[in-house]
Short mmCIF file of C-alpha atoms in Angstrom, two decimals:
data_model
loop_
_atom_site.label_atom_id
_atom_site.label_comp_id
_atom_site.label_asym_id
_atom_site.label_seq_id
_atom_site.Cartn_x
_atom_site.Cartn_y
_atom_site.Cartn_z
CA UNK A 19 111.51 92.79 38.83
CA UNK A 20 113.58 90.99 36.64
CA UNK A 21 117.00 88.81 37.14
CA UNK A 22 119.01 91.86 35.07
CA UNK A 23 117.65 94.21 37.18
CA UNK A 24 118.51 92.29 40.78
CA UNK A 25 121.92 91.36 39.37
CA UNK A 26 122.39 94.92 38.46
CA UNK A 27 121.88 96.29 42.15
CA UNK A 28 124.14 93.76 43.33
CA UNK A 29 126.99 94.77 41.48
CA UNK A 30 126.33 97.96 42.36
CA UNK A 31 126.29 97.03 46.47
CA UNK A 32 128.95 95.07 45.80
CA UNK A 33 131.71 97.89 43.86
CA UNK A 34 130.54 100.64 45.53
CA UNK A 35 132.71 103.78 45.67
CA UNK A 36 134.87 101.77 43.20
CA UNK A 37 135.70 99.09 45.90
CA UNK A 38 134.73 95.40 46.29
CA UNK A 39 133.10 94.41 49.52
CA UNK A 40 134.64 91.66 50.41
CA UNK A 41 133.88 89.13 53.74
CA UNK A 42 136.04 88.77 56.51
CA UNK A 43 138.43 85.82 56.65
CA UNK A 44 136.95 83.55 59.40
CA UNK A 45 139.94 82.57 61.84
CA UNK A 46 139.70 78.89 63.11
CA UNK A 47 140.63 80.43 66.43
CA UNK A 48 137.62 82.95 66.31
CA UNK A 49 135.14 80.20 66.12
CA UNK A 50 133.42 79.26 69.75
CA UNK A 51 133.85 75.91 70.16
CA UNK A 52 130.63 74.57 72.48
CA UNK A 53 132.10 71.35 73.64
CA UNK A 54 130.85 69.23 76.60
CA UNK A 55 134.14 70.49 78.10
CA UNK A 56 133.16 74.07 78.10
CA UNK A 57 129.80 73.99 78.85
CA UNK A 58 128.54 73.10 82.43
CA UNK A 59 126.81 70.49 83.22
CA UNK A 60 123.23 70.53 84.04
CA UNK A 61 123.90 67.96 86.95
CA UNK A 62 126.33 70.48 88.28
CA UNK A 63 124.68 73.61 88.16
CA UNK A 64 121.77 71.91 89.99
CA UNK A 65 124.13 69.90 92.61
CA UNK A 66 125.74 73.98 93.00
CA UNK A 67 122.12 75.50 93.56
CA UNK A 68 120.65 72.88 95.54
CA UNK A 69 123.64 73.21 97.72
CA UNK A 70 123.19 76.65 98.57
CA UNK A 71 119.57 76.63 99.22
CA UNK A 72 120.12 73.90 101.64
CA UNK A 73 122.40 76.15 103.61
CA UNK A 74 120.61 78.62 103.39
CA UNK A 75 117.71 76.53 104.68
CA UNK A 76 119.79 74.93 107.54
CA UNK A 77 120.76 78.80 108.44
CA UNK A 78 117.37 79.98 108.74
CA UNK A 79 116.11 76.87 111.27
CA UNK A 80 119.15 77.42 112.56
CA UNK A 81 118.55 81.16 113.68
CA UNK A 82 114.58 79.85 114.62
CA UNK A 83 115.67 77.07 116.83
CA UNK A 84 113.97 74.94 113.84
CA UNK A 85 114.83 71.20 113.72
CA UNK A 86 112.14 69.26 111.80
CA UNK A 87 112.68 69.21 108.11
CA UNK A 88 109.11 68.97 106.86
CA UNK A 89 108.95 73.11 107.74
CA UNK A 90 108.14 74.92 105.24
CA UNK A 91 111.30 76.90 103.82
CA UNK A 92 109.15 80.00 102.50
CA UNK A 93 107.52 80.08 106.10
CA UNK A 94 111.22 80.03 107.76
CA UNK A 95 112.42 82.67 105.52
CA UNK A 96 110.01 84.82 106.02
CA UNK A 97 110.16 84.67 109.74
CA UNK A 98 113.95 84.97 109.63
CA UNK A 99 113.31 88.33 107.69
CA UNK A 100 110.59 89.22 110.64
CA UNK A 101 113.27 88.20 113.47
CA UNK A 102 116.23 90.51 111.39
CA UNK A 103 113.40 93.08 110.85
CA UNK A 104 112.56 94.00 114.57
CA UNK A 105 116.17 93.45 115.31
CA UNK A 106 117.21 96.41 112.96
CA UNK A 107 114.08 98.51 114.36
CA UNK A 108 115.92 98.15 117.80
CA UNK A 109 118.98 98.96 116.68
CA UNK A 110 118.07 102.08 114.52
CA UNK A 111 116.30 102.75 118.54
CA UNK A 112 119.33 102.60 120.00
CA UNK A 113 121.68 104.62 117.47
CA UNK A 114 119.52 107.46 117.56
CA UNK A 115 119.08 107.88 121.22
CA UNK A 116 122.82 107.58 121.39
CA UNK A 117 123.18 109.95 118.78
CA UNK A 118 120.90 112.42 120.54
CA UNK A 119 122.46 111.88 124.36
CA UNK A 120 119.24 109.84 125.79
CA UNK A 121 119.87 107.50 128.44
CA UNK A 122 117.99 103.89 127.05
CA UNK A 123 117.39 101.03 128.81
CA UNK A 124 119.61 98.22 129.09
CA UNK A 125 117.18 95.95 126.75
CA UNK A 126 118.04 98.07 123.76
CA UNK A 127 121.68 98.12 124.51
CA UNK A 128 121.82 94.21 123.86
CA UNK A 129 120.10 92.74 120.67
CA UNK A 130 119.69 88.57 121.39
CA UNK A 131 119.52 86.67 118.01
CA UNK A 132 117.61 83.93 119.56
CA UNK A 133 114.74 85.97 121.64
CA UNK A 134 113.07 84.93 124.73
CA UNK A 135 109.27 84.66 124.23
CA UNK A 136 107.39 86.68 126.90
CA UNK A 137 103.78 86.34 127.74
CA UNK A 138 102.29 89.90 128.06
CA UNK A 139 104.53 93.66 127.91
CA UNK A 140 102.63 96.04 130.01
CA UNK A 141 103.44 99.76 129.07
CA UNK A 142 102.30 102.34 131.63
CA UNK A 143 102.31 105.66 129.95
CA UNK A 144 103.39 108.09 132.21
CA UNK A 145 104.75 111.88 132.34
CA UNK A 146 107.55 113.94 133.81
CA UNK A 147 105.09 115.74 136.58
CA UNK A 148 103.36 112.40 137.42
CA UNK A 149 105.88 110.74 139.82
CA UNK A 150 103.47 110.63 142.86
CA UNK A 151 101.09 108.36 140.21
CA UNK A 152 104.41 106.28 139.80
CA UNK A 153 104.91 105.54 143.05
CA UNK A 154 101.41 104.84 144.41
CA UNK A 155 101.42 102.00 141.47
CA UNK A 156 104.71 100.86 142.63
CA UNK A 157 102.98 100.43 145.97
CA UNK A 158 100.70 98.63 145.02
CA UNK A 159 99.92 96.07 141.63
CA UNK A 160 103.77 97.15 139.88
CA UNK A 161 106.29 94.78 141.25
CA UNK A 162 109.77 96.27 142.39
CA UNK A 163 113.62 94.60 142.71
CA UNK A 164 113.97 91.00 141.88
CA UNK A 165 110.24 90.19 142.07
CA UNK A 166 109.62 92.16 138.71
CA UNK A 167 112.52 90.38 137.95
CA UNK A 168 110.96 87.24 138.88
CA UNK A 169 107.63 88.01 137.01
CA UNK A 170 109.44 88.73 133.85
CA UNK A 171 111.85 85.41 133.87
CA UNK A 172 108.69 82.89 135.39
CA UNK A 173 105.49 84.15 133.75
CA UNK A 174 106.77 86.01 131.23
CA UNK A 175 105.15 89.25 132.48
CA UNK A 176 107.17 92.43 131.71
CA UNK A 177 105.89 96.00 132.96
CA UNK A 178 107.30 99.41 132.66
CA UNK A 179 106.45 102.94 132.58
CA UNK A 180 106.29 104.33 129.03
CA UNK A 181 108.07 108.18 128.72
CA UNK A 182 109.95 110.14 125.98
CA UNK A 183 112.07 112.43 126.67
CA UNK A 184 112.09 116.55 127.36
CA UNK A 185 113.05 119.55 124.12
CA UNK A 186 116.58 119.74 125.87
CA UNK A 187 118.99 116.77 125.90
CA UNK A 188 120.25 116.94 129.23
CA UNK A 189 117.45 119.44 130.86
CA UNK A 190 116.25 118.96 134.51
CA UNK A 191 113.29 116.98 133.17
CA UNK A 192 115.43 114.01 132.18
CA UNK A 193 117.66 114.00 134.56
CA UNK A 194 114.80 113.61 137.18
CA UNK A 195 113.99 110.21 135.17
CA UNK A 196 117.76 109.47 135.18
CA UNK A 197 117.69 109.88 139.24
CA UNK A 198 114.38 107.90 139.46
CA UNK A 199 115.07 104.99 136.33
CA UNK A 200 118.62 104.46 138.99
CA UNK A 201 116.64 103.63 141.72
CA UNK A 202 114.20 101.58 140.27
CA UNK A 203 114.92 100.76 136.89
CA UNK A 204 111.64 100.55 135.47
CA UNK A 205 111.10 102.77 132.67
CA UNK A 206 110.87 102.28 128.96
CA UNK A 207 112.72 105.16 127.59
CA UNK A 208 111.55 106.08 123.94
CA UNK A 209 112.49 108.18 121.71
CA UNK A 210 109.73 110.44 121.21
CA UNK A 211 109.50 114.39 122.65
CA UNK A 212 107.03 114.25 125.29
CA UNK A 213 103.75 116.52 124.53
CA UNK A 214 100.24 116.51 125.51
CA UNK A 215 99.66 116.75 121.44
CA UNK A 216 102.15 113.89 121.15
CA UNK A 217 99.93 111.22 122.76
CA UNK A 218 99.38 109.28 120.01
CA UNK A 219 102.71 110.00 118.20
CA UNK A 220 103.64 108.56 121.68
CA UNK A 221 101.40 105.37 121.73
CA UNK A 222 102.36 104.70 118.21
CA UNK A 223 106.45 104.62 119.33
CA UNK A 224 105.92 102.76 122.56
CA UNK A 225 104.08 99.58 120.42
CA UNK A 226 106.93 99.64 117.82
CA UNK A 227 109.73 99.66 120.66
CA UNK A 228 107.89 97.21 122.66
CA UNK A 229 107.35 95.49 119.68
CA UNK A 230 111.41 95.23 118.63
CA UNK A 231 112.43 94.71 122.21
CA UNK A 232 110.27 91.46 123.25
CA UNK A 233 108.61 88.76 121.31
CA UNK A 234 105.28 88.67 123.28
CA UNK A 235 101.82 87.33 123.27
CA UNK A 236 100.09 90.93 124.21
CA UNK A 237 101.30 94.31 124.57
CA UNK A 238 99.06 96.14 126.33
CA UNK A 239 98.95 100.24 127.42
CA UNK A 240 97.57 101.44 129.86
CA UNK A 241 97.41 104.95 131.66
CA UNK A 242 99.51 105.82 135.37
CA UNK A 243 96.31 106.37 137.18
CA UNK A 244 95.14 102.68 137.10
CA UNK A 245 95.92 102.50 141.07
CA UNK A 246 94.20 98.88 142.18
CA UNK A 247 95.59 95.66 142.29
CA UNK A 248 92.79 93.91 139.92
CA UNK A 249 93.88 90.15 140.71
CA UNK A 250 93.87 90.88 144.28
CA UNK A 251 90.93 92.80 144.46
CA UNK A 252 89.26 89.96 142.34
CA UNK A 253 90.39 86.98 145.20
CA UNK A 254 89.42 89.06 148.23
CA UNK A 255 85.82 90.00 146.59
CA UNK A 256 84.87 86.19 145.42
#
């Protein structure tokens, strides 16, 4: 292409529709300035950050019970996340039982930041029509009064019958658990429909309640028609 040619289509950009294009008058005003005053300072955006992520740090080994600084901070966020986790699992427990008119045990009521650890949460999964099975365990390996009590707060031992609840919120089959969780004030109220079809639907509930409601070594199920004492049937057979 030749110059003529080029200069041609410029004019032509240039005075079209009969008008010059002309550029904008450039204020002094409209110009950015990029000073040192205006823009940050490296040393200060890294003194800000550095800041917050050490409280941030100092709030998480705060909410462990962590004092050493060599701990790794990915390792104490992530089990502040775990600890908030199971506390909002317990919490979502208790809402909806409230919501639905189910009596729930006094654990659930009360959500501890910093959580006692427990040894071993034995779940006894029981039903509405088993309350002789109850009582012959309470007679004989299951604790009652301030000697559970004592097992939970010196070996870190916690047991409980496991049950749901009946179809009807406030039917005759939960208030006879009402009457009976009174007197003795050993059950682990869930909220699951009881059902022989529901057993596993059941199993899977009482692991994430237990789960939520005590930071423990084992949790361990078992059935309401274990009836012997195993430790002291172990010492009087040795």
């Amino acid at each position: 292409m030749s110059y003529g040619i080029v200069d041609l289509f410029l004019i032509a950009v240039l005075y079209l529709d009969d008008r010059m294009w002309t550029m904008p008058e450039v204020k002094e005003s409209d110009i950015i300035r990029t000073n040192s005053a205006s823009v940050p300072n490296k040393e200060l955006i890294a003194e800000r950050y550095f800041s917050q992520m050490m409280d941030q740090k100092e709030e998480a080994r705060t909410i462990l019970g962590e004092g050493s600084s060599t701990v790794d901070d990915l390792q104490l966020i992530n089990k502040a996340v775990s600890n908030l986790e199971m506390e909002l699992a317990a919490a979502r427990t208790t809402q909806e039982s409230i919501l639905r008119g189910y009596p729930i045990r006094q654990e659930v009521k009360v959500i501890k930041t910093i959580r006692h650890k427990y040894f071993m949460v034995i779940g006894i999964n029981t039903a509405f029509n088993s309350r002789k099975r109850r009582d012959s365990i309470r007679a004989t390996w299951m604790p009652q009064g301030d000697k559970r009590k004592k097992l939970e707060e010196e070996k870190g031992i916690v047991i409980c019958f496991v049950i749901g609840h009946g179809a009807t919120s406030g039917g005759i089959l939960n208030r006879a658990i009402d009457a009976e969780e009174k007197k003795h004030g050993d059950f682990l109220r869930l909220d699951h429909v009881e059902g022989y079809l529901e057993l596993s639907a059941k199993t899977k509930s009482y692991f994430a309640t237990a789960f939520s409601l005590w930071d423990a070594e084992f949790y361990v199920k078992v059935d309401d028609d274990v009836h012997v004492n195993i430790g002291k049937f172990a010492l009087n057979n040795l």
